[in-house]
Amino acid sequence: MSTATTTADTGSRSGALRVLFARNPVLGPTAALLVAIIFFSLATSTFANIDNFSFIVQQSIVVGTLALGQTLVILTSGIDLANASIAVFGTLLMTRLTTGHLPGPVALVLAIVACTLVATLSGLLVSRIKLPPFIVTLGMLAVMTAVTNLYSKGTTWPVPSGLLTWLGTSLYLFGRVQFTMGMVIAALLFVLMWFVLAKTGWGRHVYAVGNEPEAARLTGIHIDRTLVSVYAVAGIIYGFAAWMALGRTPTADPNAYQTGNLDSITAVVIGGTSLFGGRGGVVGTVVGALIVAVLRSGLTQMGIDSNYQNLATGVLVIAAVAFDQATRRRSS
Amino acid sequence: MKLTGTRRSVSTLSALVCVGAVALSACTTTKTSGSGSGSGGSGPVKIGLVTKTETNPYFVKLRDSAKAAAESKGGTLVALAGKFDGDNEGQVTAIENLVQQGVKGILITPSNSAGVLGAIKQAQDKGVIVIALDTATTPADAVTATYATNNESAGKLIGQYVKARLGSTPPKLVMMDLDPSASVGVQRHNGFLEGMGLPLNTPDVIGSALTQGDQTKAQQAMENLLQRVGGQVNAVYNINEPAARGAYQALKEKGLTGKVIVGAIDGGCQGVQNVKDGQFVATVMQFPKKMAEDGVNAVFDYAKSGKKPSGFIDTGATLITDKPVPGQASKDTAWGAQNCWG
């Protein structure tokens, strides 16, 4: 790793700007986000107002939170294709347990625990039996989809408890700026995950395992344990995503979030986290999720066909990964 | 963080690409939105349409009809959709976006009839009239009015016809259902059995499958069912025409097409052709064009006079067949071809 740092530092011949971007990994995505916001603000009369910005954040939080867990897994050079299906299972569990007369808080905690256990199982299969994360989570996606369909009896369940939809509650700042409790909880989760990744030994282990597992092992890091803990923490986050999803659409629907796994990967990758592990972080993911929502909102308001929106997002994803590959090759 | 602070001009490029992507889309604006949907604010009446998906031909018909109706009245239509059937979050996002664009009214085919209620309420609080097309919300009065096929009646029509065609032969039915989470599927299924004069849990149903209204899934399901029920089956109920085509294909592979009555619901042009070719004995036509036009007209009325429609407005269902049976009204496939999804 130190070589790579040096590469970036001594790259002065490529100009100060390059160094600036290399030292501040979220600068690029952030710049892209700002450019997009400015562009749409100029291009439409409906984009630049506080209600719309509030909507954009509300639209980002479920996928953004799934992407937060996804970021952890991808940092270990894994991938989680089952995250959205676990969260959807969580929404049904919360709802049905409450319908079955458990108090809301108990149902909520049990559902988060269940999400954690399922994700932990993926982690155990990846770390102990050495199965590729792609395969493990692909299988888990099918399993969870089936379990959810069976458990839901194929129907949607209305949410009976106020606590479960509490995250959808709108609050007004200065009587004007709308925000929801879901936005508050999502923000707290992001800050917490940023702190844990940036400031704790566990965070350093996560990066080390994703970057150079062999070197990490030699320095005494328990790779297996770290991997399992990463999936477990991701599972907790998916549980919170489930809670947020009920705040946004107050029914537990077995068919919801079918593309949530891919949407979360998109946010992570656009946010600059490397699919090959060890590089990136949650700040980039927040920005990545917002870029996707801003593009969708702005392009919709310009009256542009959603196929072009998908096209633009797809181009961004490929470009981000291509660039990651290129820089990786250059520095190795 | 030392471990991570490296090699990350990833960002620089993504910034550039984003600008590029945005610029690219900007270039296409001038081409695609000729109807001036970006202008916003005052001026022509702007109407939003939110369908379940973008690609299903039924919703394409609904969208094109609504667009034509809006433009013929000098207004504009902004059409958005969920990503897949059941994408509540996508529909909520679409509603929020339309409110943001200052539409006067929103026409919606709700993916999950209850999942979008919060967003509908928020839109209504901002003075936007919301009308359901094709599928009612639960509860139905969450929207101002619903323009839709009475799915129970549609099911009943085909049930009555199949019963008449079977005559005195005892029915051995296979049911190609939708998905238990969709009310449309349940209503048509129950309506069909009612039309057949059978109770809901009748032993005359010898097999059933969830097809999601998909041809490939229906074909596969019917192939598997035929392994079990074999040549016993004498009539197949289908939730829609794609499912019926799948079922027909499986019957054809087994050489059973002459012995089995295949009935469908939908009334798409291809389905009418299937009836004409003798693959289906009949289909029940729905009228998405009428739903779209009536919905658009209602929003215009509201914009002009503040007048609102209310309740469930049945847009009708018509049996299409070339072999009419006594005592049941129907139209032939020539009429069907002229009016398919009219």
XYZ file of C-alpha atoms in Angstrom:
674
model
C 0.000 0.000 0.000
C 2.765 2.427 0.769
C 3.986 2.184 -2.819
C 0.608 3.235 -4.038
C 0.542 6.214 -1.713
C 3.912 7.215 -3.043
C 2.704 6.914 -6.593
C -0.059 9.321 -5.867
C 2.219 11.693 -3.984
C 4.966 11.781 -6.564
C 2.547 12.201 -9.407
C 3.223 15.939 -9.360
C 4.049 15.911 -13.049
C 0.437 15.010 -13.755
C -0.548 18.197 -12.062
C -1.742 19.319 -8.673
C -5.343 18.542 -9.556
C -4.617 14.854 -9.948
C -2.925 14.758 -6.552
C -5.864 16.584 -5.056
C -8.301 14.038 -6.463
C -6.085 11.108 -5.465
C -5.829 12.340 -1.895
C -9.545 13.047 -1.598
C -11.287 10.006 -2.972
C -14.811 11.375 -2.716
C -13.919 14.599 -4.453
C -14.585 13.181 -7.918
C -18.049 11.763 -7.205
C -18.887 14.865 -5.184
C -17.860 17.101 -8.056
C -19.990 14.991 -10.385
C -22.932 15.327 -8.019
C -22.556 19.098 -7.818
C -22.227 19.409 -11.586
C -25.390 17.346 -12.030
C -27.312 19.442 -9.491
C -26.198 22.705 -11.093
C -26.964 21.397 -14.558
C -30.496 20.289 -13.669
C -31.133 23.471 -11.732
C -30.354 25.471 -14.852
C -32.055 23.106 -17.275
C -35.435 22.881 -15.541
C -37.570 25.237 -13.530
C -38.764 22.493 -11.206
C -35.553 20.863 -10.017
C -33.967 23.426 -7.738
C -36.237 23.734 -4.785
C -36.151 22.461 -1.270
C -39.102 20.068 -1.686
C -37.413 18.343 -4.579
C -34.114 18.017 -2.737
C -36.018 16.488 0.160
C -37.705 14.034 -2.215
C -34.366 13.086 -3.726
C -32.928 12.236 -0.314
C -36.099 10.326 0.649
C -35.839 8.387 -2.599
C -32.208 7.497 -1.853
C -32.373 6.232 1.686
C -33.554 2.638 1.262
C -31.209 1.775 -1.575
C -28.555 3.999 0.037
C -28.797 2.036 3.272
C -28.655 -1.274 1.417
C -25.616 0.171 -0.333
C -24.057 0.981 3.026
C -24.050 -2.720 3.923
C -23.000 -3.541 0.376
C -20.013 -1.193 0.773
C -18.712 -3.229 3.709
C -18.998 -6.483 1.775
C -17.435 -5.017 -1.371
C -14.548 -3.584 0.681
C -13.655 -7.206 1.499
C -13.677 -7.853 -2.277
C -16.987 -9.676 -1.909
C -20.449 -8.868 -3.235
C -23.905 -9.307 -1.760
C -26.630 -10.144 -4.239
C -29.026 -11.100 -1.445
C -29.141 -7.805 0.463
C -32.461 -6.521 -0.873
C -34.129 -9.928 -0.553
C -33.000 -10.101 3.079
C -34.439 -6.641 3.711
C -37.739 -7.544 2.029
C -37.912 -10.624 4.239
C -37.276 -8.263 7.159
C -40.219 -6.056 6.172
C -42.544 -9.075 6.140
C -41.235 -10.402 9.409
C -41.726 -7.052 11.132
C -45.204 -6.709 9.719
C -46.427 -10.228 10.309
C -45.016 -10.493 13.813
C -46.797 -7.275 14.697
C -49.962 -8.518 13.016
C -49.557 -11.588 15.224
C -49.829 -9.252 18.213
C -46.205 -8.914 19.188
C -45.434 -5.353 20.287
C -43.870 -3.236 17.511
C -40.467 -2.802 19.183
C -40.109 -6.550 19.778
C -41.030 -7.364 16.181
C -38.589 -4.747 14.953
C -35.711 -6.140 17.003
C -36.514 -9.745 16.062
C -36.607 -8.847 12.371
C -33.262 -7.054 12.567
C -31.809 -10.067 14.374
C -33.206 -12.372 11.668
C -31.663 -10.246 8.895
C -28.373 -10.352 10.772
C -28.473 -14.134 11.120
C -29.206 -14.675 7.430
C -26.378 -12.382 6.363
C -24.072 -14.006 8.909
C -24.826 -17.370 7.347
C -23.621 -15.983 4.009
C -20.485 -14.769 5.797
C -19.844 -18.190 7.315
C -20.212 -19.913 3.944
C -17.818 -17.409 2.386
C -15.187 -17.506 5.109
C -15.307 -21.067 6.465
C -16.206 -23.101 3.400
C -14.384 -20.683 1.076
C -17.227 -20.384 -1.378
C -17.185 -17.378 -3.710
C -19.385 -14.542 -2.345
C -21.073 -14.210 -5.724
C -22.320 -17.801 -5.596
C -23.200 -17.794 -1.913
C -25.269 -14.635 -2.148
C -26.824 -15.655 -5.481
C -28.059 -18.788 -3.754
C -29.134 -16.794 -0.728
C -31.070 -14.431 -3.021
C -33.082 -17.374 -4.377
C -33.563 -18.848 -0.910
C -34.724 -15.581 0.647
C -37.033 -14.784 -2.261
C -38.665 -18.179 -1.879
C -38.844 -17.963 1.913
C -40.386 -14.508 1.656
C -42.985 -15.692 -0.854
C -43.882 -18.684 1.299
C -43.972 -16.681 4.508
C -46.048 -13.912 2.954
C -48.357 -16.461 1.323
C -47.755 -14.444 -1.801
C -49.778 -11.503 -0.568
C -48.910 -8.056 0.702
C -49.419 -7.225 4.333
C -50.547 -3.852 5.621
C -48.372 -2.536 8.423
C -50.322 -2.472 11.683
C -47.846 -0.743 13.947
C -47.082 2.948 14.209
C -43.500 2.220 15.158
C -42.871 0.349 11.923
C -43.989 3.265 9.771
C -42.551 5.882 12.099
C -39.584 6.420 9.788
C -41.979 7.793 7.201
C -43.108 10.542 9.547
C -42.567 13.953 8.027
C -41.028 16.717 10.084
C -40.601 20.321 9.089
C -37.583 22.426 9.833
C -38.385 26.152 10.058
C -41.900 25.119 9.022
C -40.670 24.629 5.498
C -37.896 22.085 5.015
C -39.461 18.642 4.914
C -37.515 15.690 6.199
C -38.457 12.253 7.496
C -37.366 10.221 10.480
C -35.963 7.721 7.975
C -33.552 10.386 6.740
C -32.415 10.986 10.318
C -31.839 7.292 11.036
C -30.069 6.802 7.689
C -27.800 9.762 8.432
C -26.962 8.386 11.877
C -26.147 4.971 10.401
C -23.867 6.549 7.809
C -22.004 8.613 10.377
C -21.607 5.570 12.611
C -20.301 3.398 9.764
C -17.963 6.136 8.605
C -16.541 6.412 12.120
C -16.174 2.656 12.549
C -14.447 2.213 9.199
C -12.178 5.238 9.510
C -11.300 5.276 13.167
C -11.338 1.764 14.578
C -9.103 -1.274 14.365
C -11.989 -3.291 12.934
C -12.302 -0.780 10.115
C -8.609 -1.151 9.300
C -8.978 -4.919 9.296
C -11.843 -4.706 6.800
C -9.697 -2.725 4.377
C -6.714 -4.997 4.931
C -8.718 -8.159 4.267
C -10.055 -6.712 1.029
C -6.729 -5.388 -0.120
C -4.168 -8.080 0.541
C -5.676 -10.991 2.450
C -2.368 -12.812 2.610
C -0.533 -9.798 4.017
C -3.408 -9.233 6.422
C -3.137 -12.803 7.639
C 0.613 -12.434 8.160
C 0.060 -9.355 10.277
C -2.140 -11.438 12.568
C -5.592 -10.382 11.386
C -8.202 -13.136 11.719
C -9.517 -13.042 8.182
C -12.379 -15.481 8.821
C -13.636 -13.611 11.816
C -13.391 -10.281 10.078
C -15.334 -11.589 7.082
C -18.109 -13.051 9.211
C -18.348 -9.826 11.218
C -18.604 -7.801 8.010
C -21.564 -9.839 6.754
C -23.149 -9.697 10.203
C -22.867 -5.908 10.406
C -24.191 -5.677 6.856
C -27.144 -7.804 7.985
C -27.940 -5.374 10.805
C -27.893 -2.565 8.277
C -30.244 -4.494 5.959
C -32.613 -4.805 8.905
C -32.622 -1.031 9.254
C -33.154 -0.717 5.496
C -36.252 -2.910 5.936
C -37.544 -0.556 8.599
C -36.932 2.429 6.337
C -38.690 0.685 3.459
C -41.845 0.356 5.588
C -41.630 4.051 6.347
C -41.545 4.801 2.649
C -44.265 2.432 1.426
C -46.302 1.224 4.400
C -47.008 -2.294 3.150
C -44.802 -5.364 3.285
C -44.763 -6.598 -0.293
C -42.911 -9.793 -1.255
C -42.384 -8.381 -4.753
C -40.680 -5.173 -3.640
C -37.066 -4.164 -4.318
C -36.391 -6.786 -6.974
C -33.537 -4.671 -8.301
C -32.365 -3.400 -4.912
C -29.243 -5.558 -4.949
C -28.060 -4.205 -8.288
C -29.111 -0.660 -7.414
C -27.018 -0.850 -4.250
C -23.992 -2.141 -6.159
C -24.460 0.727 -8.620
C -24.392 3.292 -5.815
C -21.288 1.736 -4.264
C -19.379 1.603 -7.536
C -20.337 5.106 -8.682
C -19.240 6.291 -5.247
C -15.730 5.133 -6.066
C -15.467 1.968 -3.959
C -13.430 -0.646 -5.770
C -15.237 -3.856 -6.721
C -11.901 -5.553 -6.150
C -11.873 -4.643 -2.498
C -9.856 -2.550 -0.085
C -10.517 0.898 -1.498
C -13.370 3.326 -1.034
C -15.803 3.964 1.754
C -19.232 4.980 2.866
C -18.949 8.679 2.094
C -18.515 7.769 -1.558
C -21.530 5.491 -1.307
C -23.733 8.299 0.011
C -22.619 10.436 -2.896
C -23.082 7.537 -5.321
C -26.640 6.923 -4.144
C -27.418 10.624 -4.427
C -25.938 10.819 -7.937
C -28.270 8.055 -9.096
C -31.316 9.717 -7.501
C -30.371 13.167 -8.812
C -29.923 11.814 -12.346
C -33.276 10.077 -12.207
C -35.100 13.051 -10.778
C -33.429 15.628 -13.021
C -33.721 13.656 -16.233
C -37.357 12.837 -15.454
C -38.099 16.482 -14.967
C -36.448 17.266 -18.263
C -38.927 14.855 -19.823
C -36.264 12.369 -20.824
C -37.226 8.771 -21.414
C -36.202 6.499 -18.563
C -34.247 4.341 -20.963
C -31.811 7.237 -21.328
C -31.662 7.486 -17.551
C -30.675 3.844 -17.320
C -28.206 4.403 -20.110
C -26.553 7.304 -18.281
C -26.358 5.310 -15.035
C -24.917 2.307 -16.860
C -22.247 4.410 -18.527
C -21.293 5.840 -15.138
C -20.923 2.381 -13.591
C -18.759 1.048 -16.403
C -16.619 4.187 -16.387
C -16.107 4.055 -12.638
C -14.973 0.429 -12.746
C -12.815 1.019 -15.829
C -11.093 3.856 -14.071
C -10.558 1.775 -10.949
C -8.976 -0.959 -13.053
C -6.767 1.488 -14.913
C -5.424 3.104 -11.761
C -4.895 -0.299 -10.184
C -2.867 -1.499 -13.134
C -0.838 1.680 -13.211
C 0.074 1.452 -9.565
C 0.957 -2.230 -9.534
C -7.149 5.011 6.889
C -3.623 4.876 5.559
C -4.505 1.600 3.963
C -7.117 3.264 1.868
C -5.766 6.640 0.915
C -4.499 5.606 -2.468
C -4.837 5.524 -6.213
C -8.168 7.068 -6.380
C -8.472 9.334 -9.277
C -11.352 6.996 -10.130
C -13.339 9.925 -9.055
C -11.874 12.343 -11.568
C -13.025 10.254 -14.442
C -16.409 9.513 -12.978
C -16.905 13.244 -12.635
C -16.053 13.762 -16.269
C -18.236 10.904 -17.390
C -21.151 12.166 -15.371
C -20.898 15.528 -17.038
C -20.690 13.692 -20.333
C -23.686 11.529 -19.573
C -25.715 14.508 -18.535
C -24.676 16.394 -21.623
C -25.583 13.405 -23.747
C -28.998 13.257 -22.234
C -29.350 16.973 -22.734
C -28.681 16.481 -26.416
C -31.499 14.007 -26.613
C -33.954 16.293 -24.856
C -34.555 18.413 -27.857
C -35.317 15.306 -29.867
C -37.505 13.396 -27.453
C -39.597 15.982 -25.694
C -41.001 17.802 -28.637
C -44.303 18.172 -26.865
C -42.724 20.683 -24.517
C -43.129 18.634 -21.364
C -40.166 20.426 -19.825
C -41.778 23.822 -19.902
C -43.716 23.373 -16.636
C -45.641 26.010 -14.754
C -48.555 27.785 -16.331
C -49.938 27.217 -19.793
C -51.255 23.895 -21.048
C -52.677 21.347 -18.627
C -50.032 18.851 -17.618
C -51.100 15.328 -16.699
C -49.014 12.580 -15.180
C -49.405 8.869 -15.860
C -47.823 6.183 -13.679
C -48.047 2.617 -14.988
C -46.835 -0.602 -13.381
C -44.089 -1.136 -15.929
C -42.974 0.503 -19.124
C -42.651 -2.458 -21.421
C -45.878 -4.421 -21.050
C -47.833 -3.862 -24.314
C -51.010 -3.226 -22.339
C -49.419 -0.311 -20.520
C -47.834 0.910 -23.729
C -51.330 1.068 -25.227
C -52.611 2.869 -22.146
C -49.746 5.364 -22.319
C -50.064 6.027 -26.047
C -53.818 6.522 -25.740
C -53.451 8.895 -22.799
C -50.774 10.844 -24.626
C -52.907 11.184 -27.740
C -55.941 12.216 -25.686
C -53.976 14.827 -23.740
C -52.376 16.273 -26.844
C -55.657 16.421 -28.744
C -56.911 18.707 -25.992
C -53.816 20.870 -26.097
C -52.286 19.459 -22.936
C -49.208 17.370 -22.254
C -48.738 13.991 -20.672
C -45.713 12.911 -18.648
C -45.562 9.119 -18.458
C -43.552 7.372 -15.752
C -43.534 3.792 -14.487
C -42.196 1.386 -11.923
C -39.357 -0.879 -12.924
C -41.325 -4.098 -12.459
C -44.784 -5.164 -11.377
C -44.747 -4.715 -7.615
C -42.263 -1.823 -7.576
C -44.097 0.361 -5.053
C -41.034 2.439 -4.298
C -40.639 3.187 -8.012
C -44.276 4.308 -8.262
C -43.960 6.487 -5.155
C -40.885 8.110 -6.675
C -42.783 8.666 -9.909
C -45.678 10.349 -8.074
C -43.279 12.621 -6.190
C -41.580 13.559 -9.413
C -44.870 14.396 -11.114
C -46.040 16.548 -8.206
C -42.709 18.327 -8.410
C -43.315 19.012 -12.086
C -46.609 20.704 -11.290
C -49.055 18.287 -12.906
C -52.757 19.002 -12.515
C -53.720 15.360 -12.186
C -52.158 11.924 -11.935
C -53.508 8.760 -13.546
C -52.099 5.661 -11.924
C -52.300 1.895 -12.359
C -51.162 0.996 -8.839
C -48.702 -1.919 -8.689
C -49.745 -2.825 -5.228
C -53.048 -1.302 -4.456
C -52.088 -0.233 -0.922
C -48.366 0.504 -1.217
C -48.682 3.880 -2.883
C -51.367 5.392 -0.667
C -49.017 7.697 1.251
C -47.674 9.287 -1.900
C -51.202 9.635 -3.335
C -52.318 11.407 -0.159
C -49.372 13.799 -0.359
C -50.175 14.582 -3.988
C -53.833 15.205 -3.150
C -52.823 17.498 -0.289
C -51.075 19.619 -2.886
C -54.240 19.937 -4.960
C -53.418 17.241 -7.515
C -56.354 15.047 -8.549
C -55.444 11.341 -8.534
C -57.399 8.791 -10.579
C -56.781 5.049 -10.716
C -56.848 3.290 -14.068
C -57.128 -0.464 -14.606
C -56.573 -1.442 -10.945
C -58.389 -0.058 -7.921
C -56.548 1.014 -4.814
C -57.283 -0.559 -1.426
C -59.313 1.134 -0.048
C -60.856 2.242 -3.326
C -61.665 5.733 -2.054
C -57.966 6.599 -1.622
C -58.280 7.992 -5.161
C -60.955 10.294 -6.534
C -62.255 7.734 -9.012
C -61.297 4.477 -10.704
C -61.710 3.758 -14.421
C -61.237 0.029 -14.881
C -62.509 -3.251 -16.160
C -64.721 -5.015 -13.678
C -62.427 -8.016 -13.504
C -64.962 -10.217 -11.821
C -67.400 -9.618 -14.695
C -64.627 -10.230 -17.227
C -63.855 -13.571 -15.594
C -67.541 -14.393 -15.448
C -68.004 -13.763 -19.185
C -65.355 -16.278 -20.164
C -66.565 -18.716 -17.493
C -70.111 -18.648 -18.882
C -68.836 -19.136 -22.401
C -66.594 -22.070 -21.504
C -69.484 -23.682 -19.636
C -71.712 -23.309 -22.695
C -69.060 -24.810 -24.949
C -68.525 -27.763 -22.627
C -72.232 -28.415 -22.628
C -73.031 -31.558 -20.693
C -69.369 -32.676 -20.399
C -68.243 -32.435 -16.775
C -65.502 -29.806 -16.497
C -61.880 -30.772 -15.792
C -60.269 -27.379 -15.364
C -56.715 -26.097 -15.276
C -56.341 -22.561 -13.919
C -53.433 -20.427 -15.159
C -53.489 -17.802 -12.423
C -51.616 -14.541 -11.960
C -50.090 -14.229 -8.512
C -51.987 -14.288 -5.239
C -50.762 -10.795 -4.337
C -52.606 -9.173 -7.246
C -56.312 -8.509 -6.754
C -56.906 -8.595 -10.519
C -55.920 -12.263 -10.607
C -58.131 -13.205 -7.688
C -61.147 -11.338 -9.101
C -60.873 -12.910 -12.557
C -60.301 -16.369 -11.098
C -63.365 -16.105 -8.866
C -65.430 -14.552 -11.640
C -64.523 -17.407 -13.960
C -65.648 -20.043 -11.461
C -68.827 -18.085 -10.846
C -69.490 -18.013 -14.582
C -68.942 -21.782 -14.674
C -71.415 -22.087 -11.824
C -68.811 -23.703 -9.573
C -67.874 -23.047 -5.932
C -64.430 -21.593 -5.141
C -62.881 -24.842 -3.892
C -64.315 -27.077 -6.561
C -62.740 -30.492 -7.233
C -63.366 -29.783 -10.912
C -60.145 -27.771 -10.878
C -57.585 -30.514 -11.450
C -54.540 -28.275 -11.624
C -53.417 -24.676 -11.270
C -50.266 -22.600 -11.573
C -48.997 -19.100 -10.875
C -47.860 -17.656 -14.185
C -47.342 -13.978 -13.367
C -49.116 -13.490 -16.675
C -45.956 -14.549 -18.449
C -46.003 -16.730 -21.552
C -42.819 -18.634 -20.821
C -43.800 -19.351 -17.234
C -47.277 -20.434 -18.307
C -45.904 -22.799 -20.932
C -43.511 -24.364 -18.478
C -46.230 -24.681 -15.855
C -48.653 -26.290 -18.290
C -46.000 -28.738 -19.517
C -45.439 -29.800 -15.937
C -49.144 -29.974 -15.128
C -49.801 -32.114 -18.189
C -47.280 -34.620 -16.886
C -49.591 -35.075 -13.943
C -53.119 -34.575 -15.290
C -52.409 -35.752 -18.832
C -55.320 -35.967 -21.204
C -58.002 -35.475 -18.571
C -58.074 -31.701 -18.889
C -60.809 -30.312 -21.091
C -60.714 -26.564 -20.372
C -58.065 -24.018 -19.426
C -58.710 -20.678 -17.750
C -56.017 -18.067 -18.392
C -55.458 -14.843 -16.511
C -54.382 -13.126 -19.729
C -53.442 -13.790 -23.333
C -49.702 -14.341 -22.867
C -50.532 -17.048 -20.303
C -53.044 -18.526 -22.738
C -50.448 -18.612 -25.523
C -48.033 -20.416 -23.184
C -50.706 -22.916 -22.185
C -51.714 -23.453 -25.822
C -48.106 -24.127 -26.830
C -47.775 -26.806 -24.146
C -51.084 -28.404 -25.233
C -49.914 -28.348 -28.849
C -46.701 -30.188 -27.957
C -48.836 -32.934 -26.467
C -51.277 -32.960 -29.387
C -54.156 -31.973 -27.117
C -55.269 -28.751 -28.784
C -58.382 -30.249 -30.343
C -59.603 -31.648 -27.053
C -59.071 -28.677 -24.769
C -60.972 -25.407 -24.638
C -58.613 -22.461 -24.075
C -60.205 -19.249 -22.872
C -58.372 -15.953 -22.356
C -58.901 -12.437 -21.064
C -57.348 -9.189 -22.339
C -58.452 -8.321 -25.857
C -55.090 -7.386 -27.330
C -54.822 -7.482 -31.123
C -52.658 -10.577 -31.008
C -55.137 -12.281 -28.705
C -57.979 -11.538 -31.120
C -55.889 -13.089 -33.871
C -55.362 -16.175 -31.659
C -59.144 -16.465 -31.376
C -59.525 -16.081 -35.129
C -56.911 -18.814 -35.689
C -58.831 -21.105 -33.386
C -56.148 -21.321 -30.702
C -58.422 -19.748 -28.123
C -62.168 -20.326 -28.183
C -62.736 -16.775 -26.976
C -61.168 -13.840 -25.212
C -62.662 -11.034 -23.146
C -61.706 -7.613 -24.388
C -60.786 -4.808 -22.012
C -60.672 -1.180 -23.070
C -57.470 0.511 -21.873
C -57.853 3.240 -24.503
C -61.193 4.164 -23.001
C -59.731 4.099 -19.484
C -56.929 6.415 -20.579
C -59.188 8.804 -22.478
C -61.793 8.985 -19.743
C -59.059 9.563 -17.174
C -57.475 12.336 -19.214
C -60.865 13.955 -19.825
C -61.614 13.856 -16.114
C -58.395 15.711 -15.322
C -59.189 18.328 -17.979
C -62.671 18.786 -16.541
C -61.165 19.221 -13.112
C -58.638 21.759 -14.431
C -61.366 23.767 -16.193
C -64.288 23.567 -13.784
C -63.066 21.906 -10.612
C -65.542 19.089 -11.240
C -64.427 15.655 -10.006
C -65.616 12.176 -10.989
C -66.171 9.646 -8.217
C -66.400 5.942 -7.496
C -65.752 2.958 -9.730
C -66.442 3.569 -13.396
C -66.661 0.288 -15.322
C -65.071 0.705 -18.738
C -66.661 -2.492 -19.939
C -65.692 -5.969 -21.088
C -66.765 -7.690 -24.294
C -66.612 -11.355 -25.212
C -64.864 -11.953 -28.531
C -65.475 -15.211 -30.360
C -66.346 -16.504 -33.812
C -68.591 -19.210 -32.382
C -71.293 -17.402 -30.438
C -73.435 -19.401 -28.061
C -77.143 -18.783 -27.580
C -78.028 -16.467 -24.742
C -74.642 -14.787 -24.454
C -73.768 -11.530 -26.214
C -70.467 -11.507 -28.085
C -68.643 -9.839 -30.955
C -66.722 -11.602 -33.702
C -62.983 -11.362 -34.371
C -63.477 -8.880 -37.224
C -64.988 -6.443 -34.738
C -62.283 -7.456 -32.249
C -59.484 -6.672 -34.698
C -60.906 -3.198 -35.250
C -61.372 -2.467 -31.592
C -58.542 -4.394 -29.935
C -57.617 -2.580 -26.772
C -59.785 0.226 -28.024
